[in-house]
N, CA, C and O atoms as a GROMACS GRO file, in nm:
protein
  392
    1UNK      N    1   2.107  -0.900   1.909
    1UNK     CA    2   1.963  -0.905   1.899
    1UNK      C    3   1.920  -1.051   1.880
    1UNK      O    4   1.976  -1.123   1.797
    2UNK      N    5   1.823  -1.092   1.957
    2UNK     CA    6   1.778  -1.231   1.948
    2UNK      C    7   1.683  -1.250   1.829
    2UNK      O    8   1.638  -1.153   1.769
    3UNK      N    9   1.655  -1.374   1.798
    3UNK     CA   10   1.563  -1.404   1.687
    3UNK      C   11   1.424  -1.352   1.716
    3UNK      O   12   1.356  -1.302   1.626
    4UNK      N   13   1.379  -1.362   1.843
    4UNK     CA   14   1.246  -1.311   1.879
    4UNK      C   15   1.238  -1.160   1.858
    4UNK      O   16   1.137  -1.110   1.809
    5UNK      N   17   1.343  -1.087   1.895
    5UNK     CA   18   1.345  -0.943   1.877
    5UNK      C   19   1.346  -0.906   1.727
    5UNK      O   20   1.277  -0.813   1.685
    6UNK      N   21   1.424  -0.980   1.648
    6UNK     CA   22   1.426  -0.955   1.504
    6UNK      C   23   1.290  -0.983   1.442
    6UNK      O   24   1.243  -0.908   1.356
    7UNK      N   25   1.227  -1.092   1.486
    7UNK     CA   26   1.095  -1.127   1.433
    7UNK      C   27   0.992  -1.023   1.475
    7UNK      O   28   0.905  -0.986   1.395
    8UNK      N   29   1.000  -0.975   1.600
    8UNK     CA   30   0.908  -0.872   1.649
    8UNK      C   31   0.927  -0.743   1.568
    8UNK      O   32   0.828  -0.680   1.530
    9UNK      N   33   1.050  -0.704   1.543
    9UNK     CA   34   1.076  -0.584   1.462
    9UNK      C   35   1.024  -0.601   1.320
    9UNK      O   36   0.968  -0.507   1.262
   10UNK      N   37   1.041  -0.719   1.264
   10UNK     CA   38   0.992  -0.743   1.128
   10UNK      C   39   0.840  -0.734   1.122
   10UNK      O   40   0.784  -0.677   1.028
   11UNK      N   41   0.772  -0.791   1.221
   11UNK     CA   42   0.626  -0.781   1.223
   11UNK      C   43   0.580  -0.637   1.243
   11UNK      O   44   0.480  -0.595   1.185
   12UNK      N   45   0.651  -0.560   1.326
   12UNK     CA   46   0.617  -0.418   1.343
   12UNK      C   47   0.632  -0.343   1.211
   12UNK      O   48   0.548  -0.261   1.175
   13UNK      N   49   0.741  -0.371   1.139
   13UNK     CA   50   0.764  -0.306   1.010
   13UNK      C   51   0.653  -0.344   0.912
   13UNK      O   52   0.606  -0.261   0.835
   14UNK      N   53   0.612  -0.472   0.914
   14UNK     CA   54   0.504  -0.517   0.826
   14UNK      C   55   0.373  -0.445   0.858
   14UNK      O   56   0.302  -0.402   0.767
   15UNK      N   57   0.340  -0.432   0.987
   15UNK     CA   58   0.217  -0.364   1.027
   15UNK      C   59   0.221  -0.217   0.987
   15UNK      O   60   0.122  -0.163   0.937
   16UNK      N   61   0.334  -0.151   1.008
   16UNK     CA   62   0.349  -0.010   0.973
   16UNK      C   63   0.333   0.010   0.823
   16UNK      O   64   0.264   0.102   0.779
   17UNK      N   65   0.396  -0.074   0.745
   17UNK     CA   66   0.386  -0.065   0.599
   17UNK      C   67   0.243  -0.088   0.552
   17UNK      O   68   0.195  -0.018   0.462
   18UNK      N   69   0.176  -0.185   0.612
   18UNK     CA   70   0.038  -0.214   0.573
   18UNK      C   71  -0.053  -0.097   0.607
   18UNK      O   72  -0.140  -0.062   0.527
   19UNK      N   73  -0.036  -0.037   0.723
   19UNK     CA   74  -0.118   0.077   0.762
   19UNK      C   75  -0.097   0.197   0.670
   19UNK      O   76  -0.193   0.264   0.631
   20UNK      N   77   0.028   0.224   0.634
   20UNK     CA   78   0.057   0.336   0.543
   20UNK      C   79  -0.006   0.310   0.406
   20UNK      O   80  -0.066   0.400   0.348
   21UNK      N   81   0.008   0.188   0.355
   21UNK     CA   82  -0.053   0.155   0.226
   21UNK      C   83  -0.204   0.166   0.234
   21UNK      O   84  -0.268   0.215   0.141
   22UNK      N   85  -0.262   0.121   0.345
   22UNK     CA   86  -0.408   0.130   0.361
   22UNK      C   87  -0.454   0.275   0.361
   22UNK      O   88  -0.555   0.308   0.298
   23UNK      N   89  -0.382   0.363   0.429
   23UNK     CA   90  -0.421   0.504   0.435
   23UNK      C   91  -0.411   0.568   0.296
   23UNK      O   92  -0.500   0.642   0.255
   24UNK      N   93  -0.303   0.541   0.224
   24UNK     CA   94  -0.286   0.598   0.091
   24UNK      C   95  -0.396   0.549  -0.003
   24UNK      O   96  -0.455   0.628  -0.078
   25UNK      N   97  -0.424   0.419   0.000
   25UNK     CA   98  -0.529   0.364  -0.087
   25UNK      C   99  -0.664   0.422  -0.050
   25UNK      O  100  -0.743   0.455  -0.139
   26UNK      N  101  -0.692   0.434   0.077
   26UNK     CA  102  -0.820   0.491   0.119
   26UNK      C  103  -0.834   0.636   0.076
   26UNK      O  104  -0.939   0.676   0.027
   27UNK      N  105  -0.728   0.714   0.092
   27UNK     CA  106  -0.733   0.854   0.050
   27UNK      C  107  -0.753   0.867  -0.100
   27UNK      O  108  -0.825   0.956  -0.146
   28UNK      N  109  -0.688   0.781  -0.178
   28UNK     CA  110  -0.696   0.793  -0.323
   28UNK      C  111  -0.825   0.736  -0.380
   28UNK      O  112  -0.863   0.774  -0.491
   29UNK      N  113  -0.893   0.648  -0.310
   29UNK     CA  114  -1.010   0.584  -0.369
   29UNK      C  115  -1.143   0.633  -0.314
   29UNK      O  116  -1.242   0.634  -0.387
   30UNK      N  117  -1.149   0.674  -0.187
   30UNK     CA  118  -1.280   0.705  -0.130
   30UNK      C  119  -1.292   0.845  -0.071
   30UNK      O  120  -1.396   0.908  -0.084
   31UNK      N  121  -1.189   0.893  -0.007
   31UNK     CA  122  -1.203   1.016   0.069
   31UNK      C  123  -1.156   1.138  -0.007
   31UNK      O  124  -1.185   1.251   0.034
   32UNK      N  125  -1.086   1.120  -0.116
   32UNK     CA  126  -1.020   1.230  -0.184
   32UNK      C  127  -1.084   1.256  -0.320
   32UNK      O  128  -1.015   1.245  -0.422
   33UNK      N  129  -1.211   1.289  -0.327
   33UNK     CA  130  -1.272   1.315  -0.458
   33UNK      C  131  -1.223   1.446  -0.516
   33UNK      O  132  -1.216   1.549  -0.448
   34UNK      N  133  -1.189   1.440  -0.643
   34UNK     CA  134  -1.130   1.557  -0.707
   34UNK      C  135  -1.231   1.669  -0.731
   34UNK      O  136  -1.194   1.786  -0.743
   35UNK      N  137  -1.359   1.631  -0.740
   35UNK     CA  138  -1.456   1.734  -0.774
   35UNK      C  139  -1.480   1.832  -0.660
   35UNK      O  140  -1.538   1.938  -0.682
   36UNK      N  141  -1.435   1.798  -0.538
   36UNK     CA  142  -1.442   1.897  -0.431
   36UNK      C  143  -1.331   2.001  -0.447
   36UNK      O  144  -1.350   2.119  -0.417
   37UNK      N  145  -1.216   1.956  -0.494
   37UNK     CA  146  -1.105   2.048  -0.513
   37UNK      C  147  -1.120   2.131  -0.641
   37UNK      O  148  -1.082   2.248  -0.645
   38UNK      N  149  -1.178   2.068  -0.745
   38UNK     CA  150  -1.194   2.136  -0.874
   38UNK      C  151  -1.340   2.127  -0.916
   38UNK      O  152  -1.375   2.039  -0.995
   39UNK      N  153  -1.426   2.214  -0.866
   39UNK     CA  154  -1.569   2.204  -0.896
   39UNK      C  155  -1.603   2.221  -1.043
   39UNK      O  156  -1.709   2.177  -1.087
   40UNK      N  157  -1.515   2.284  -1.120
   40UNK     CA  158  -1.543   2.301  -1.263
   40UNK      C  159  -1.536   2.169  -1.339
   40UNK      O  160  -1.583   2.162  -1.452
   41UNK      N  161  -1.479   2.062  -1.279
   41UNK     CA  162  -1.475   1.931  -1.344
   41UNK      C  163  -1.614   1.871  -1.360
   41UNK      O  164  -1.635   1.784  -1.445
   42UNK      N  165  -1.710   1.914  -1.278
   42UNK     CA  166  -1.846   1.862  -1.289
   42UNK      C  167  -1.914   1.906  -1.418
   42UNK      O  168  -2.013   1.846  -1.460
   43UNK      N  169  -1.862   2.010  -1.482
   43UNK     CA  170  -1.925   2.062  -1.604
   43UNK      C  171  -1.868   1.996  -1.730
   43UNK      O  172  -1.933   2.001  -1.835
   44UNK      N  173  -1.750   1.934  -1.723
   44UNK     CA  174  -1.683   1.876  -1.840
   44UNK      C  175  -1.718   1.727  -1.853
   44UNK      O  176  -1.755   1.663  -1.755
   45UNK      N  177  -1.705   1.673  -1.976
   45UNK     CA  178  -1.718   1.530  -1.998
   45UNK      C  179  -1.598   1.481  -2.078
   45UNK      O  180  -1.544   1.554  -2.161
   46UNK      N  181  -1.557   1.357  -2.052
   46UNK     CA  182  -1.450   1.291  -2.127
   46UNK      C  183  -1.506   1.157  -2.174
   46UNK      O  184  -1.545   1.075  -2.092
   47UNK      N  185  -1.509   1.135  -2.305
   47UNK     CA  186  -1.567   1.014  -2.364
   47UNK      C  187  -1.710   0.992  -2.316
   47UNK      O  188  -1.753   0.877  -2.299
   48UNK      N  189  -1.783   1.098  -2.293
   48UNK     CA  190  -1.921   1.088  -2.251
   48UNK      C  191  -1.941   1.073  -2.102
   48UNK      O  192  -2.054   1.078  -2.053
   49UNK      N  193  -1.834   1.054  -2.028
   49UNK     CA  194  -1.843   1.040  -1.882
   49UNK      C  195  -1.808   1.173  -1.817
   49UNK      O  196  -1.728   1.250  -1.870
   50UNK      N  197  -1.867   1.201  -1.702
   50UNK     CA  198  -1.828   1.323  -1.630
   50UNK      C  199  -1.678   1.320  -1.599
   50UNK      O  200  -1.625   1.217  -1.559
   51UNK      N  201  -1.613   1.432  -1.618
   51UNK     CA  202  -1.467   1.438  -1.602
   51UNK      C  203  -1.422   1.404  -1.461
   51UNK      O  204  -1.314   1.348  -1.442
   52UNK      N  205  -1.504   1.438  -1.361
   52UNK     CA  206  -1.460   1.410  -1.224
   52UNK      C  207  -1.451   1.260  -1.198
   52UNK      O  208  -1.358   1.216  -1.130
   53UNK      N  209  -1.544   1.180  -1.250
   53UNK     CA  210  -1.537   1.034  -1.233
   53UNK      C  211  -1.416   0.978  -1.306
   53UNK      O  212  -1.338   0.902  -1.250
   54UNK      N  213  -1.402   1.016  -1.432
   54UNK     CA  214  -1.297   0.961  -1.517
   54UNK      C  215  -1.158   0.994  -1.462
   54UNK      O  216  -1.072   0.906  -1.452
   55UNK      N  217  -1.137   1.121  -1.428
   55UNK     CA  218  -1.006   1.162  -1.376
   55UNK      C  219  -0.977   1.098  -1.241
   55UNK      O  220  -0.862   1.062  -1.213
   56UNK      N  221  -1.078   1.084  -1.156
   56UNK     CA  222  -1.056   1.021  -1.026
   56UNK      C  223  -1.012   0.878  -1.044
   56UNK      O  224  -0.920   0.832  -0.976
   57UNK      N  225  -1.077   0.806  -1.135
   57UNK     CA  226  -1.039   0.666  -1.158
   57UNK      C  227  -0.899   0.656  -1.216
   57UNK      O  228  -0.817   0.578  -1.166
   58UNK      N  229  -0.869   0.733  -1.319
   58UNK     CA  230  -0.739   0.723  -1.387
   58UNK      C  231  -0.626   0.768  -1.295
   58UNK      O  232  -0.526   0.697  -1.281
   59UNK      N  233  -0.641   0.882  -1.233
   59UNK     CA  234  -0.534   0.931  -1.146
   59UNK      C  235  -0.521   0.842  -1.023
   59UNK      O  236  -0.410   0.817  -0.976
   60UNK      N  237  -0.633   0.793  -0.972
   60UNK     CA  238  -0.626   0.700  -0.859
   60UNK      C  239  -0.547   0.575  -0.893
   60UNK      O  240  -0.463   0.531  -0.814
   61UNK      N  241  -0.573   0.517  -1.010
   61UNK     CA  242  -0.499   0.396  -1.049
   61UNK      C  243  -0.354   0.427  -1.079
   61UNK      O  244  -0.268   0.344  -1.050
   62UNK      N  245  -0.325   0.544  -1.136
   62UNK     CA  246  -0.185   0.578  -1.162
   62UNK      C  247  -0.106   0.593  -1.033
   62UNK      O  248   0.014   0.568  -1.032
   63UNK      N  249  -0.172   0.634  -0.926
   63UNK     CA  250  -0.104   0.644  -0.797
   63UNK      C  251  -0.102   0.508  -0.728
   63UNK      O  252  -0.003   0.474  -0.663
   64UNK      N  253  -0.208   0.431  -0.743
   64UNK     CA  254  -0.216   0.303  -0.671
   64UNK      C  255  -0.117   0.200  -0.723
   64UNK      O  256  -0.065   0.120  -0.645
   65UNK      N  257  -0.091   0.199  -0.852
   65UNK     CA  258   0.002   0.099  -0.906
   65UNK      C  259   0.141   0.114  -0.844
   65UNK      O  260   0.196   0.013  -0.798
   66UNK      N  261   0.202   0.234  -0.839
   66UNK     CA  262   0.332   0.245  -0.770
   66UNK      C  263   0.324   0.216  -0.620
   66UNK      O  264   0.417   0.160  -0.562
   67UNK      N  265   0.212   0.256  -0.557
   67UNK     CA  266   0.198   0.229  -0.413
   67UNK      C  267   0.197   0.078  -0.388
   67UNK      O  268   0.264   0.030  -0.297
   68UNK      N  269   0.121   0.004  -0.468
   68UNK     CA  270   0.117  -0.141  -0.449
   68UNK      C  271   0.251  -0.204  -0.484
   68UNK      O  272   0.293  -0.300  -0.418
   69UNK      N  273   0.320  -0.153  -0.586
   69UNK     CA  274   0.451  -0.208  -0.621
   69UNK      C  275   0.550  -0.189  -0.505
   69UNK      O  276   0.622  -0.282  -0.469
   70UNK      N  277   0.551  -0.069  -0.446
   70UNK     CA  278   0.639  -0.042  -0.331
   70UNK      C  279   0.599  -0.130  -0.213
   70UNK      O  280   0.685  -0.185  -0.145
   71UNK      N  281   0.468  -0.143  -0.189
   71UNK     CA  282   0.420  -0.226  -0.079
   71UNK      C  283   0.463  -0.372  -0.096
   71UNK      O  284   0.504  -0.437   0.000
   72UNK      N  285   0.452  -0.422  -0.218
   72UNK     CA  286   0.492  -0.562  -0.244
   72UNK      C  287   0.642  -0.580  -0.223
   72UNK      O  288   0.684  -0.680  -0.165
   73UNK      N  289   0.723  -0.485  -0.269
   73UNK     CA  290   0.868  -0.496  -0.252
   73UNK      C  291   0.906  -0.497  -0.103
   73UNK      O  292   0.987  -0.579  -0.060
   74UNK      N  293   0.846  -0.407  -0.026
   74UNK     CA  294   0.877  -0.401   0.117
   74UNK      C  295   0.827  -0.527   0.188
   74UNK      O  296   0.896  -0.581   0.274
   75UNK      N  297   0.709  -0.574   0.151
   75UNK     CA  298   0.654  -0.694   0.213
   75UNK      C  299   0.740  -0.817   0.184
   75UNK      O  300   0.759  -0.902   0.272
   76UNK      N  301   0.794  -0.826   0.064
   76UNK     CA  302   0.881  -0.938   0.031
   76UNK      C  303   1.007  -0.936   0.118
   76UNK      O  304   1.053  -1.041   0.164
   77UNK      N  305   1.064  -0.817   0.140
   77UNK     CA  306   1.183  -0.807   0.225
   77UNK      C  307   1.151  -0.845   0.369
   77UNK      O  308   1.229  -0.915   0.434
   78UNK      N  309   1.037  -0.799   0.419
   78UNK     CA  310   0.998  -0.830   0.557
   78UNK      C  311   0.969  -0.978   0.571
   78UNK      O  312   1.007  -1.039   0.671
   79UNK      N  313   0.902  -1.037   0.473
   79UNK     CA  314   0.877  -1.182   0.477
   79UNK      C  315   1.009  -1.259   0.479
   79UNK      O  316   1.020  -1.360   0.549
   80UNK      N  317   1.107  -1.211   0.404
   80UNK     CA  318   1.237  -1.278   0.404
   80UNK      C  319   1.303  -1.265   0.542
   80UNK      O  320   1.365  -1.360   0.590
   81UNK      N  321   1.290  -1.146   0.605
   81UNK     CA  322   1.345  -1.129   0.740
   81UNK      C  323   1.277  -1.224   0.838
   81UNK      O  324   1.343  -1.285   0.922
   82UNK      N  325   1.145  -1.236   0.828
   82UNK     CA  326   1.071  -1.326   0.918
   82UNK      C  327   1.113  -1.470   0.892
   82UNK      O  328   1.132  -1.548   0.986
   83UNK      N  329   1.128  -1.506   0.766
   83UNK     CA  330   1.170  -1.642   0.732
   83UNK      C  331   1.310  -1.670   0.785
   83UNK      O  332   1.335  -1.778   0.839
   84UNK      N  333   1.402  -1.573   0.770
   84UNK     CA  334   1.537  -1.590   0.820
   84UNK      C  335   1.538  -1.603   0.972
   84UNK      O  336   1.613  -1.684   1.028
   85UNK      N  337   1.455  -1.522   1.040
   85UNK     CA  338   1.448  -1.530   1.186
   85UNK      C  339   1.391  -1.663   1.230
   85UNK      O  340   1.436  -1.721   1.328
   86UNK      N  341   1.291  -1.711   1.157
   86UNK     CA  342   1.230  -1.840   1.191
   86UNK      C  343   1.328  -1.954   1.172
   86UNK      O  344   1.337  -2.044   1.256
   87UNK      N  345   1.400  -1.951   1.062
   87UNK     CA  346   1.496  -2.059   1.038
   87UNK      C  347   1.612  -2.051   1.136
   87UNK      O  348   1.667  -2.154   1.176
   88UNK      N  349   1.650  -1.928   1.176
   88UNK     CA  350   1.754  -1.913   1.276
   88UNK      C  351   1.709  -1.963   1.410
   88UNK      O  352   1.788  -2.022   1.485
   89UNK      N  353   1.579  -1.942   1.444
   89UNK     CA  354   1.524  -1.992   1.569
   89UNK      C  355   1.517  -2.143   1.568
   89UNK      O  356   1.543  -2.207   1.670
   90UNK      N  357   1.483  -2.201   1.453
   90UNK     CA  358   1.475  -2.347   1.444
   90UNK      C  359   1.613  -2.408   1.456
   90UNK      O  360   1.629  -2.517   1.512
   91UNK      N  361   1.715  -2.338   1.402
   91UNK     CA  362   1.852  -2.389   1.412
   91UNK      C  363   1.902  -2.387   1.555
   91UNK      O  364   1.979  -2.474   1.596
   92UNK      N  365   1.858  -2.285   1.633
   92UNK     CA  366   1.909  -2.274   1.770
   92UNK      C  367   1.829  -2.357   1.869
   92UNK      O  368   1.870  -2.374   1.984
   93UNK      N  369   1.714  -2.410   1.824
   93UNK     CA  370   1.636  -2.492   1.917
   93UNK      C  371   1.703  -2.627   1.936
   93UNK      O  372   1.777  -2.674   1.849
   94UNK      N  373   1.676  -2.689   2.049
   94UNK     CA  374   1.737  -2.821   2.073
   94UNK      C  375   1.695  -2.920   1.964
   94UNK      O  376   1.577  -2.933   1.934
   95UNK      N  377   1.788  -2.984   1.908
   95UNK     CA  378   1.760  -3.081   1.803
   95UNK      C  379   1.775  -3.023   1.664
   95UNK      O  380   1.802  -3.098   1.570
   96UNK      N  381   1.757  -2.888   1.645
   96UNK     CA  382   1.772  -2.822   1.516
   96UNK      C  383   1.672  -2.870   1.414
   96UNK      O  384   1.571  -2.930   1.449
   97UNK      N  385   1.700  -2.842   1.288
   97UNK     CA  386   1.611  -2.884   1.179
   97UNK      C  387   1.628  -3.032   1.153
   97UNK      O  388   1.737  -3.087   1.173
   98UNK      N  389   1.520  -3.098   1.108
   98UNK     CA  390   1.534  -3.241   1.077
   98UNK      C  391   1.616  -3.264   0.953
   98UNK      O  392   1.637  -3.378   0.913
   0.00000   0.00000   0.00000
């Protein structure tokens, strides 16, 4: 596999990971309101706030923190692959690294 192919695969992996993270974040923050699934939450309050708002925020953040942690770990590996491919390409170019 050439450096260009490795770099292309790494960028594809980065795009795929970013899209999956974007979909999960979007579902957890905007499109997935809990009060549609549990209408009785509109009647309860927690610390004076409606339970549907409070639970959506807390559960959303509890899911988002691991999602972002996984996204950062995968992105760091992909960045390292891109960096390795770039340095390998620079080594194989005429003249090499300065």
